[in-house]
Amino acid sequence: MSKWFYANIFLLLLVLYQVMTHYTFSTLSLPVLFGLIGFLFYLFNWTRNAMFSSIRTTPDRKRKIKLANISKKVLPFHRWTGTSALIFIILHAVFIIKWYGFSYSITKMVVGLIACLNLFLLVGTGWLRLFKPTGKLRKIHLGLGLSLFFLISLHLIL
Ligand code: HEM
């Protein structure tokens, strides 16, 4: 299994821990719920990266084919799951700002905003690839997916 599968499982556990220990967990407040749903949509898409990594590294041909087939099946939804992630994260941000207001001194909010901008560019380059499927755009899209992984990790631990 690719190291990315373990990294993704770790991030998922971290998010679940943060949500379950949040003071609003008993009522599951809308801002936290939208943050969780948006995150899950992103993770679903980012897991494709772990799959490609496994396809590249596994010597087992049968496993390569199996993973490639799974990846092909989810491809038609990839842009839509990414767009859903963006919509839920925008809702998360709107509810958070309505609740607490916005302050540059709250690092969690600043990192959240950078992550949201990153997600916007990630989804944008994803749609752009439909019209301009260049290698350069593929690399940028992948790089944005990777930077978002670290930004979300930071957003959660702050
Ligand atoms: C990709 C972008 C984002 C993701 C995946 C995300 C995800 C989450 C999740 C799952 C939580 C609940 C767990 C926790 O408290 O750590 C959370 C909390 C929070 N998020 Fe985000 N978020 C994102 C963007 C933003 C943005 C844009 C803002 C600011 C406007 C923001 C501000 C906050 C704040 C202040 C909390 C703490 C809420 C509280 O303690 O009541 N987030 N985020």
Coordinates of N, CA, C and O and ligand atoms in Angstrom, one line a residue:
M1 N 0.8 -1.2 0.0 CA 0.0 0.0 0.0 C 0.9 1.3 0.0 O 1.9 1.3 0.7
S2 N 0.5 2.2 -0.8 CA 1.3 3.5 -0.9 C 1.3 4.2 0.5 O 0.3 4.2 1.2
K3 N 2.4 5.0 0.7 CA 2.4 5.7 2.0 C 1.3 6.8 2.1 O 0.9 7.2 3.1
W4 N 0.8 7.1 0.9 CA -0.3 8.1 0.9 C -1.6 7.6 1.5 O -2.4 8.4 2.0
F5 N -1.8 6.3 1.4 CA -3.0 5.7 2.0 C -2.9 5.9 3.5 O -3.9 6.3 4.1
Y6 N -1.7 5.7 4.1 CA -1.5 5.8 5.5 C -1.7 7.3 5.9 O -2.3 7.6 6.9
A7 N -1.1 8.2 5.1 CA -1.2 9.6 5.4 C -2.6 10.1 5.4 O -3.1 10.8 6.2
N8 N -3.4 9.6 4.4 CA -4.8 10.0 4.3 C -5.6 9.4 5.4 O -6.5 10.1 6.0
I9 N -5.3 8.2 5.8 CA -6.0 7.6 7.0 C -5.7 8.4 8.2 O -6.6 8.7 9.1
F10 N -4.5 8.8 8.4 CA -4.0 9.6 9.5 C -4.8 10.9 9.6 O -5.3 11.3 10.6
L11 N -4.9 11.6 8.4 CA -5.6 12.9 8.4 C -7.1 12.7 8.7 O -7.7 13.5 9.4
L12 N -7.7 11.6 8.1 CA -9.1 11.3 8.4 C -9.3 11.2 9.9 O -10.3 11.7 10.5
L13 N -8.4 10.4 10.6 CA -8.6 10.2 12.0 C -8.4 11.5 12.8 O -9.1 11.7 13.8
L14 N -7.5 12.3 12.3 CA -7.3 13.6 13.0 C -8.5 14.5 12.9 O -9.0 15.1 13.9
V15 N -9.1 14.5 11.7 CA -10.4 15.3 11.5 C -11.5 14.8 12.4 O -12.2 15.5 13.1
L16 N -11.7 13.4 12.4 CA -12.7 12.8 13.2 C -12.5 13.1 14.7 O -13.4 13.4 15.4
Y17 N -11.2 13.1 15.1 CA -10.9 13.3 16.5 C -11.3 14.8 16.9 O -12.0 15.0 17.9
Q18 N -10.9 15.7 16.0 CA -11.2 17.2 16.2 C -12.7 17.4 16.3 O -13.1 18.2 17.1
V19 N -13.4 16.8 15.3 CA -14.9 17.0 15.3 C -15.5 16.4 16.5 O -16.4 17.0 17.1
M20 N -15.1 15.2 16.9 CA -15.7 14.5 18.0 C -15.4 15.1 19.4 O -16.2 14.9 20.3
T21 N -14.3 15.8 19.4 CA -13.9 16.5 20.7 C -14.3 18.0 20.7 O -14.0 18.7 21.7
H22 N -14.9 18.4 19.6 CA -15.4 19.8 19.5 C -16.5 20.0 20.5 O -17.4 19.2 20.7
Y23 N -16.5 21.2 21.2 CA -17.6 21.5 22.2 C -19.0 21.4 21.7 O -19.9 21.3 22.5
T24 N -19.2 21.5 20.4 CA -20.6 21.5 19.8 C -20.9 20.1 19.3 O -22.0 19.9 18.7
F25 N -20.1 19.1 19.6 CA -20.3 17.8 19.0 C -21.7 17.2 19.3 O -22.3 16.6 18.5
S26 N -22.2 17.4 20.5 CA -23.5 16.8 20.9 C -24.6 17.4 20.0 O -25.6 16.6 19.8
T27 N -24.5 18.6 19.5 CA -25.5 19.1 18.6 C -25.0 19.1 17.1 O -25.8 19.4 16.2
L28 N -23.8 18.8 16.9 CA -23.1 18.9 15.6 C -23.5 20.1 14.8 O -24.4 20.2 14.0
S29 N -22.8 21.2 15.2 CA -23.2 22.5 14.6 C -22.9 22.6 13.1 O -22.0 21.9 12.6
L30 N -23.7 23.4 12.4 CA -23.6 23.5 11.0 C -22.1 23.9 10.5 O -21.7 23.2 9.5
P31 N -21.4 24.9 11.1 CA -20.1 25.2 10.6 C -19.2 24.0 10.6 O -18.4 23.7 9.6
V32 N -19.2 23.2 11.7 CA -18.3 22.1 11.8 C -18.7 21.0 10.9 O -17.9 20.3 10.2
L33 N -20.1 20.8 10.8 CA -20.6 19.7 9.9 C -20.2 20.0 8.4 O -19.7 19.1 7.7
F34 N -20.3 21.3 8.0 CA -20.0 21.6 6.6 C -18.5 21.5 6.4 O -18.1 21.1 5.3
G35 N -17.7 21.8 7.4 CA -16.2 21.7 7.3 C -15.9 20.2 7.1 O -15.0 19.8 6.3
L36 N -16.6 19.3 7.9 CA -16.3 17.9 7.8 C -16.7 17.3 6.4 O -15.9 16.6 5.8
I37 N -17.9 17.7 6.0 CA -18.4 17.2 4.7 C -17.4 17.7 3.5 O -17.0 16.9 2.7
G38 N -17.1 19.0 3.5 CA -16.2 19.5 2.5 C -14.8 18.7 2.5 O -14.3 18.4 1.5
F39 N -14.3 18.5 3.8 CA -13.1 17.7 3.9 C -13.2 16.3 3.3 O -12.3 15.9 2.6
L40 N -14.4 15.6 3.6 CA -14.5 14.3 3.1 C -14.6 14.2 1.6 O -14.0 13.3 1.0
F41 N -15.2 15.2 0.9 CA -15.2 15.3 -0.5 C -13.8 15.5 -1.1 O -13.4 14.8 -2.0
Y42 N -13.0 16.3 -0.4 CA -11.6 16.5 -0.8 C -10.8 15.3 -0.7 O -10.1 14.8 -1.6
L43 N -11.0 14.6 0.5 CA -10.2 13.4 0.7 C -10.5 12.3 -0.3 O -9.6 11.5 -0.7
F44 N -11.8 12.2 -0.6 CA -12.2 11.2 -1.6 C -11.5 11.4 -2.9 O -10.9 10.4 -3.5
N45 N -11.3 12.6 -3.4 CA -10.6 12.9 -4.6 C -9.1 12.7 -4.4 O -8.4 12.2 -5.3
W46 N -8.6 13.1 -3.3 CA -7.1 13.1 -3.1 C -6.7 11.6 -3.0 O -5.5 11.3 -3.2
T47 N -7.6 10.7 -2.6 CA -7.2 9.3 -2.5 C -6.9 8.7 -3.9 O -6.1 7.7 -4.0
R48 N -7.3 9.4 -5.0 CA -6.9 8.9 -6.3 C -5.4 9.0 -6.4 O -4.8 8.2 -7.1
N49 N -4.8 10.0 -5.8 CA -3.3 10.2 -5.8 C -2.7 9.0 -5.2 O -1.7 8.4 -5.7
A50 N -3.2 8.5 -4.0 CA -2.7 7.3 -3.3 C -2.8 6.1 -4.2 O -1.9 5.2 -4.3
M51 N -3.9 6.0 -5.0 CA -4.1 4.9 -5.9 C -3.1 4.9 -7.0 O -2.5 3.9 -7.3
F52 N -2.9 6.1 -7.6 CA -1.9 6.2 -8.7 C -0.5 5.8 -8.2 O 0.3 5.1 -8.9
S53 N -0.2 6.3 -7.0 CA 1.1 6.0 -6.4 C 1.2 4.5 -6.2 O 2.3 3.9 -6.5
S54 N 0.2 3.8 -5.8 CA 0.2 2.3 -5.6 C 0.3 1.6 -6.9 O 1.1 0.6 -7.1
I55 N -0.4 2.1 -8.0 CA -0.3 1.5 -9.3 C 1.2 1.6 -9.8 O 1.7 0.6 -10.3
R56 N 1.8 2.7 -9.5 CA 3.2 2.9 -10.0 C 4.2 2.0 -9.3 O 5.1 1.4 -9.8
T57 N 3.9 1.7 -8.0 CA 4.9 1.0 -7.2 C 4.7 -0.5 -7.0 O 5.6 -1.2 -6.8
T58 N 3.4 -0.9 -7.1 CA 3.2 -2.3 -6.9 C 3.7 -3.2 -8.0 O 3.5 -2.9 -9.2
P59 N 4.4 -4.3 -7.7 CA 4.9 -5.2 -8.8 C 3.8 -6.2 -9.3 O 3.9 -6.8 -10.3
D60 N 2.7 -6.2 -8.5 CA 1.6 -7.2 -8.7 C 0.7 -6.6 -9.8 O -0.1 -5.7 -9.7
R61 N 0.7 -7.3 -11.0 CA 0.0 -6.8 -12.2 C -1.5 -6.8 -12.0 O -2.2 -5.9 -12.4
K62 N -2.0 -7.9 -11.3 CA -3.5 -8.0 -11.0 C -4.0 -6.8 -10.2 O -5.0 -6.3 -10.4
R63 N -3.1 -6.5 -9.2 CA -3.5 -5.4 -8.3 C -3.5 -4.0 -9.1 O -4.3 -3.2 -8.9
K64 N -2.5 -3.9 -10.0 CA -2.4 -2.7 -10.8 C -3.7 -2.5 -11.6 O -4.2 -1.4 -11.6
I65 N -4.1 -3.6 -12.2 CA -5.3 -3.5 -13.1 C -6.6 -3.2 -12.2 O -7.4 -2.4 -12.6
K66 N -6.6 -3.9 -11.0 CA -7.8 -3.6 -10.1 C -7.9 -2.2 -9.7 O -8.9 -1.5 -9.8
L67 N -6.7 -1.6 -9.3 CA -6.7 -0.2 -8.9 C -7.0 0.7 -10.0 O -7.7 1.7 -9.8
A68 N -6.5 0.4 -11.2 CA -6.7 1.3 -12.4 C -8.2 1.3 -12.7 O -8.8 2.3 -13.1
N69 N -8.9 0.1 -12.6 CA -10.3 0.0 -12.9 C -11.1 0.8 -11.9 O -12.1 1.5 -12.3
I70 N -10.8 0.7 -10.6 CA -11.5 1.5 -9.6 C -11.4 3.0 -9.9 O -12.3 3.8 -9.9
S71 N -10.1 3.4 -10.2 CA -9.8 4.8 -10.5 C -10.6 5.3 -11.7 O -11.1 6.4 -11.7
K72 N -10.8 4.4 -12.7 CA -11.5 4.8 -13.9 C -13.0 5.0 -13.6 O -13.6 5.9 -14.2
K73 N -13.5 4.1 -12.7 CA -14.9 4.2 -12.4 C -15.3 5.5 -11.7 O -16.4 6.0 -11.9
V74 N -14.4 6.0 -10.8 CA -14.8 7.3 -10.1 C -14.4 8.5 -10.9 O -14.9 9.6 -10.5
L75 N -13.7 8.4 -12.0 CA -13.3 9.6 -12.8 C -14.4 10.5 -13.2 O -14.3 11.7 -13.1
P76 N -15.6 9.9 -13.7 CA -16.6 10.8 -14.1 C -17.1 11.8 -13.0 O -17.7 12.8 -13.3
F77 N -16.9 11.4 -11.8 CA -17.5 12.2 -10.6 C -16.4 13.1 -10.1 O -16.7 14.0 -9.3
H78 N -15.1 13.0 -10.5 CA -14.0 13.7 -9.9 C -14.2 15.2 -9.8 O -14.1 15.8 -8.7
R79 N -14.6 15.8 -10.9 CA -14.8 17.2 -10.9 C -16.0 17.7 -10.0 O -15.9 18.7 -9.4
W80 N -17.0 16.8 -10.0 CA -18.2 17.2 -9.2 C -17.9 17.0 -7.7 O -18.5 17.8 -6.9
T81 N -17.2 16.0 -7.4 CA -16.9 15.9 -5.9 C -16.0 17.0 -5.5 O -16.2 17.6 -4.4
G82 N -15.0 17.4 -6.3 CA -14.2 18.6 -6.0 C -15.0 19.8 -5.9 O -14.8 20.6 -4.9
T83 N -16.0 20.0 -6.8 CA -16.8 21.2 -6.8 C -17.7 21.2 -5.5 O -17.9 22.2 -4.8
S84 N -18.2 20.0 -5.1 CA -19.0 19.9 -3.9 C -18.1 20.3 -2.7 O -18.6 21.0 -1.8
A85 N -16.8 19.8 -2.7 CA -15.9 20.2 -1.6 C -15.9 21.7 -1.4 O -16.0 22.3 -0.3
L86 N -15.7 22.4 -2.6 CA -15.6 23.9 -2.6 C -16.9 24.5 -2.0 O -16.8 25.4 -1.2
I87 N -18.0 24.0 -2.5 CA -19.3 24.6 -2.0 C -19.5 24.4 -0.5 O -19.8 25.4 0.2
F88 N -19.2 23.2 0.0 CA -19.3 23.0 1.5 C -18.3 23.8 2.3 O -18.6 24.3 3.4
I89 N -17.1 24.0 1.7 CA -16.1 24.8 2.5 C -16.5 26.3 2.5 O -16.3 26.9 3.5
I90 N -17.1 26.7 1.4 CA -17.5 28.1 1.4 C -18.6 28.3 2.4 O -18.6 29.3 3.2
L91 N -19.5 27.3 2.5 CA -20.6 27.4 3.5 C -20.0 27.3 4.9 O -20.4 28.1 5.8
H92 N -19.0 26.5 5.1 CA -18.3 26.4 6.4 C -17.7 27.8 6.8 O -17.9 28.3 7.9
A93 N -17.0 28.4 5.8 CA -16.4 29.7 6.1 C -17.5 30.8 6.4 O -17.3 31.6 7.3
V94 N -18.6 30.8 5.6 CA -19.6 31.8 5.8 C -20.2 31.6 7.2 O -20.4 32.6 8.0
F95 N -20.5 30.4 7.6 CA -21.1 30.2 9.0 C -20.1 30.5 10.1 O -20.5 31.1 11.1
I96 N -18.8 30.2 9.9 CA -17.8 30.5 10.9 C -17.7 32.0 11.0 O -17.7 32.5 12.2
I97 N -17.7 32.8 9.9 CA -17.5 34.2 10.0 C -18.8 34.9 10.6 O -18.7 35.8 11.4
K98 N -19.9 34.3 10.3 CA -21.2 34.8 10.9 C -21.2 34.5 12.4 O -21.6 35.4 13.2
W99 N -20.6 33.4 12.9 CA -20.6 33.1 14.3 C -19.6 33.9 15.1 O -19.9 34.5 16.1
Y100 N -18.3 33.9 14.5 CA -17.2 34.5 15.3 C -16.8 35.9 14.7 O -16.0 36.6 15.4
G101 N -17.2 36.2 13.5 CA -16.6 37.4 12.9 C -15.2 37.0 12.3 O -14.8 35.8 12.5
F102 N -14.5 37.8 11.5 CA -13.2 37.4 11.0 C -12.1 38.3 11.7 O -12.3 39.5 11.8
S103 N -11.0 37.6 12.0 CA -9.9 38.3 12.6 C -8.6 37.7 12.0 O -8.4 36.5 12.1
Y104 N -7.7 38.6 11.6 CA -6.4 38.2 11.1 C -5.5 37.6 12.2 O -4.5 36.9 11.9
S105 N -5.9 37.9 13.4 CA -5.1 37.4 14.6 C -5.4 36.0 14.9 O -4.7 35.4 15.7
I106 N -6.5 35.4 14.3 CA -6.8 34.0 14.6 C -6.2 33.2 13.5 O -6.7 33.2 12.3
T107 N -5.0 32.6 13.8 CA -4.3 31.9 12.7 C -5.1 30.8 12.1 O -5.0 30.5 10.9
K108 N -6.0 30.1 12.8 CA -6.8 29.0 12.3 C -7.6 29.6 11.1 O -7.8 28.9 10.1
M109 N -8.1 30.8 11.3 CA -9.0 31.4 10.2 C -8.1 31.8 9.0 O -8.5 31.6 7.9
V110 N -6.9 32.4 9.3 CA -6.1 32.8 8.2 C -5.6 31.5 7.4 O -5.8 31.5 6.1
V111 N -5.2 30.5 8.1 CA -4.8 29.3 7.3 C -6.0 28.7 6.6 O -5.9 28.2 5.5
G112 N -7.2 28.7 7.3 CA -8.5 28.3 6.6 C -8.7 29.0 5.3 O -9.1 28.4 4.3
L113 N -8.5 30.3 5.4 CA -8.8 31.1 4.2 C -7.8 30.8 3.0 O -8.2 30.7 1.9
I114 N -6.5 30.6 3.4 CA -5.5 30.2 2.4 C -5.9 28.8 1.8 O -5.8 28.6 0.6
A115 N -6.3 27.9 2.7 CA -6.8 26.6 2.2 C -7.9 26.7 1.3 O -8.0 26.0 0.3
C116 N -8.9 27.6 1.6 CA -10.1 27.8 0.8 C -9.7 28.3 -0.6 O -10.2 27.9 -1.6
L117 N -8.7 29.2 -0.6 CA -8.2 29.8 -1.9 C -7.5 28.7 -2.7 O -7.7 28.6 -3.9
N118 N -6.7 27.9 -2.0 CA -6.0 26.7 -2.6 C -7.0 25.8 -3.2 O -6.9 25.4 -4.4
L119 N -8.1 25.5 -2.5 CA -9.2 24.6 -3.0 C -9.8 25.2 -4.2 O -10.1 24.5 -5.2
F120 N -10.1 26.5 -4.2 CA -10.7 27.2 -5.3 C -9.8 27.0 -6.6 O -10.3 26.7 -7.7
L121 N -8.5 27.2 -6.4 CA -7.6 27.1 -7.6 C -7.5 25.6 -8.0 O -7.4 25.3 -9.2
L122 N -7.6 24.7 -7.0 CA -7.5 23.2 -7.3 C -8.7 22.9 -8.2 O -8.6 22.2 -9.2
V123 N -9.9 23.3 -7.8 CA -11.1 23.0 -8.5 C -11.1 23.7 -9.9 O -11.4 23.1 -10.9
G124 N -10.6 25.0 -9.9 CA -10.5 25.7 -11.1 C -9.6 25.0 -12.2 O -10.0 24.9 -13.3
T125 N -8.4 24.6 -11.7 CA -7.5 23.9 -12.7 C -8.1 22.6 -13.1 O -7.8 22.1 -14.2
G126 N -8.9 22.0 -12.2 CA -9.5 20.7 -12.6 C -10.5 20.9 -13.7 O -10.5 20.1 -14.7
W127 N -11.3 22.0 -13.7 CA -12.3 22.2 -14.8 C -11.5 22.7 -16.0 O -11.9 22.3 -17.1
L128 N -10.4 23.5 -15.8 CA -9.7 24.0 -17.0 C -9.1 22.9 -17.8 O -8.9 23.0 -19.0
R129 N -8.7 21.8 -17.1 CA -8.1 20.6 -17.8 C -9.0 20.0 -18.8 O -8.6 19.3 -19.7
L130 N -10.3 20.3 -18.6 CA -11.3 19.7 -19.5 C -11.1 20.4 -20.9 O -11.3 19.8 -22.0
F131 N -10.7 21.7 -20.9 CA -10.5 22.4 -22.2 C -9.1 22.4 -22.6 O -8.7 22.7 -23.8
K132 N -8.1 22.3 -21.6 CA -6.7 22.4 -21.9 C -5.9 21.3 -21.2 O -5.3 21.6 -20.1
P133 N -6.0 20.1 -21.7 CA -5.4 19.0 -21.0 C -3.9 18.9 -21.1 O -3.4 17.9 -21.7
T134 N -3.2 19.9 -20.7 CA -1.7 19.9 -20.8 C -1.0 19.3 -19.6 O -1.6 19.2 -18.5
G135 N 0.2 18.8 -19.8 CA 1.0 18.2 -18.7 C 1.3 19.2 -17.6 O 1.3 18.9 -16.4
K136 N 1.5 20.5 -18.0 CA 1.8 21.5 -17.1 C 0.6 21.8 -16.1 O 0.8 21.8 -14.9
L137 N -0.6 21.8 -16.7 CA -1.8 22.0 -15.9 C -2.0 20.8 -14.9 O -2.4 21.0 -13.8
R138 N -1.7 19.6 -15.4 CA -1.8 18.4 -14.6 C -0.9 18.5 -13.4 O -1.3 18.2 -12.2
K139 N 0.3 19.0 -13.6 CA 1.3 19.1 -12.5 C 0.8 20.2 -11.5 O 1.0 20.0 -10.3
I140 N 0.3 21.3 -12.0 CA -0.1 22.4 -11.1 C -1.3 21.8 -10.3 O -1.4 22.0 -9.1
H141 N -2.2 21.1 -10.9 CA -3.4 20.6 -10.3 C -3.0 19.6 -9.1 O -3.4 19.7 -8.0
L142 N -2.0 18.8 -9.4 CA -1.5 17.8 -8.5 C -0.8 18.5 -7.3 O -1.0 18.2 -6.1
G143 N 0.0 19.6 -7.7 CA 0.7 20.3 -6.6 C -0.2 21.0 -5.7 O 0.0 21.1 -4.5
L144 N -1.4 21.5 -6.3 CA -2.4 22.2 -5.4 C -3.1 21.2 -4.5 O -3.4 21.5 -3.4
G145 N -3.3 20.0 -5.0 CA -3.9 18.9 -4.2 C -2.9 18.6 -3.0 O -3.4 18.5 -1.8
L146 N -1.6 18.6 -3.3 CA -0.6 18.3 -2.2 C -0.6 19.4 -1.2 O -0.6 19.1 0.0
S147 N -0.5 20.6 -1.7 CA -0.4 21.8 -0.7 C -1.6 21.8 0.1 O -1.5 22.2 1.3
L148 N -2.8 21.5 -0.4 CA -4.0 21.5 0.3 C -4.0 20.5 1.5 O -4.5 20.8 2.6
F149 N -3.4 19.4 1.2 CA -3.3 18.3 2.2 C -2.6 18.9 3.5 O -3.0 18.7 4.6
F150 N -1.4 19.6 3.2 CA -0.7 20.2 4.4 C -1.4 21.4 5.0 O -1.4 21.5 6.2
L151 N -2.1 22.2 4.2 CA -2.8 23.3 4.7 C -3.9 22.9 5.6 O -4.2 23.4 6.7
I152 N -4.6 21.8 5.2 CA -5.8 21.3 6.0 C -5.2 20.7 7.3 O -5.8 20.9 8.4
S153 N -4.1 20.0 7.2 CA -3.5 19.4 8.5 C -3.2 20.5 9.4 O -3.5 20.4 10.6
L154 N -2.6 21.6 8.9 CA -2.2 22.8 9.8 C -3.5 23.4 10.3 O -3.6 23.8 11.5
H155 N -4.5 23.6 9.5 CA -5.8 24.2 9.9 C -6.4 23.4 11.1 O -7.0 24.0 12.0
L156 N -6.3 22.1 11.0 CA -6.9 21.3 12.1 C -6.1 21.3 13.4 O -6.7 21.3 14.5
I157 N -4.8 21.4 13.3 CA -4.1 21.3 14.6 C -3.9 22.7 15.3 O -3.5 22.8 16.4
L158 N -4.3 23.8 14.5 CA -4.1 25.1 15.2 C -5.2 25.4 16.2 O -6.3 24.9 16.1
Ligands
HEM1 C1 -10.3 23.6 2.7 C2 -10.7 24.4 3.6 C3 -11.2 24.0 5.0 C4 -11.4 22.8 5.6 C5 -11.2 21.4 5.0 C6 -11.9 23.0 7.0 C7 -12.3 22.0 7.9 C8 -12.6 22.3 9.2 C9 -13.1 21.3 10.1 C10 -13.3 19.8 9.8 C11 -13.3 21.9 11.3 C12 -13.7 21.3 12.6 C13 -12.6 20.7 13.4 C14 -11.8 21.7 14.2 O1 -12.3 22.5 15.0 O2 -10.5 21.8 13.9 C15 -12.9 23.3 11.1 C16 -13.0 24.3 12.1 C17 -12.8 25.6 11.9 N1 -12.6 26.2 10.7 FE1 -12.3 25.3 9.0 N2 -12.0 24.4 7.2 C18 -11.6 25.0 6.0 C19 -11.6 26.4 5.8 C20 -11.9 27.4 6.7 C21 -12.0 28.8 6.5 C22 -11.9 29.5 5.1 C23 -12.1 29.4 7.7 C24 -12.3 30.9 8.0 C25 -13.0 31.7 7.5 C26 -12.2 28.4 8.7 C27 -12.3 28.6 10.0 C28 -12.5 27.6 11.0 C29 -12.6 27.8 12.4 C30 -12.5 29.2 13.1 C31 -12.8 26.6 13.0 C32 -13.0 26.3 14.5 C33 -14.5 26.4 14.8 C34 -14.8 26.3 16.3 O3 -13.9 25.9 17.0 O4 -15.9 26.5 16.6 N3 -12.0 27.1 8.1 N4 -12.6 23.5 9.8

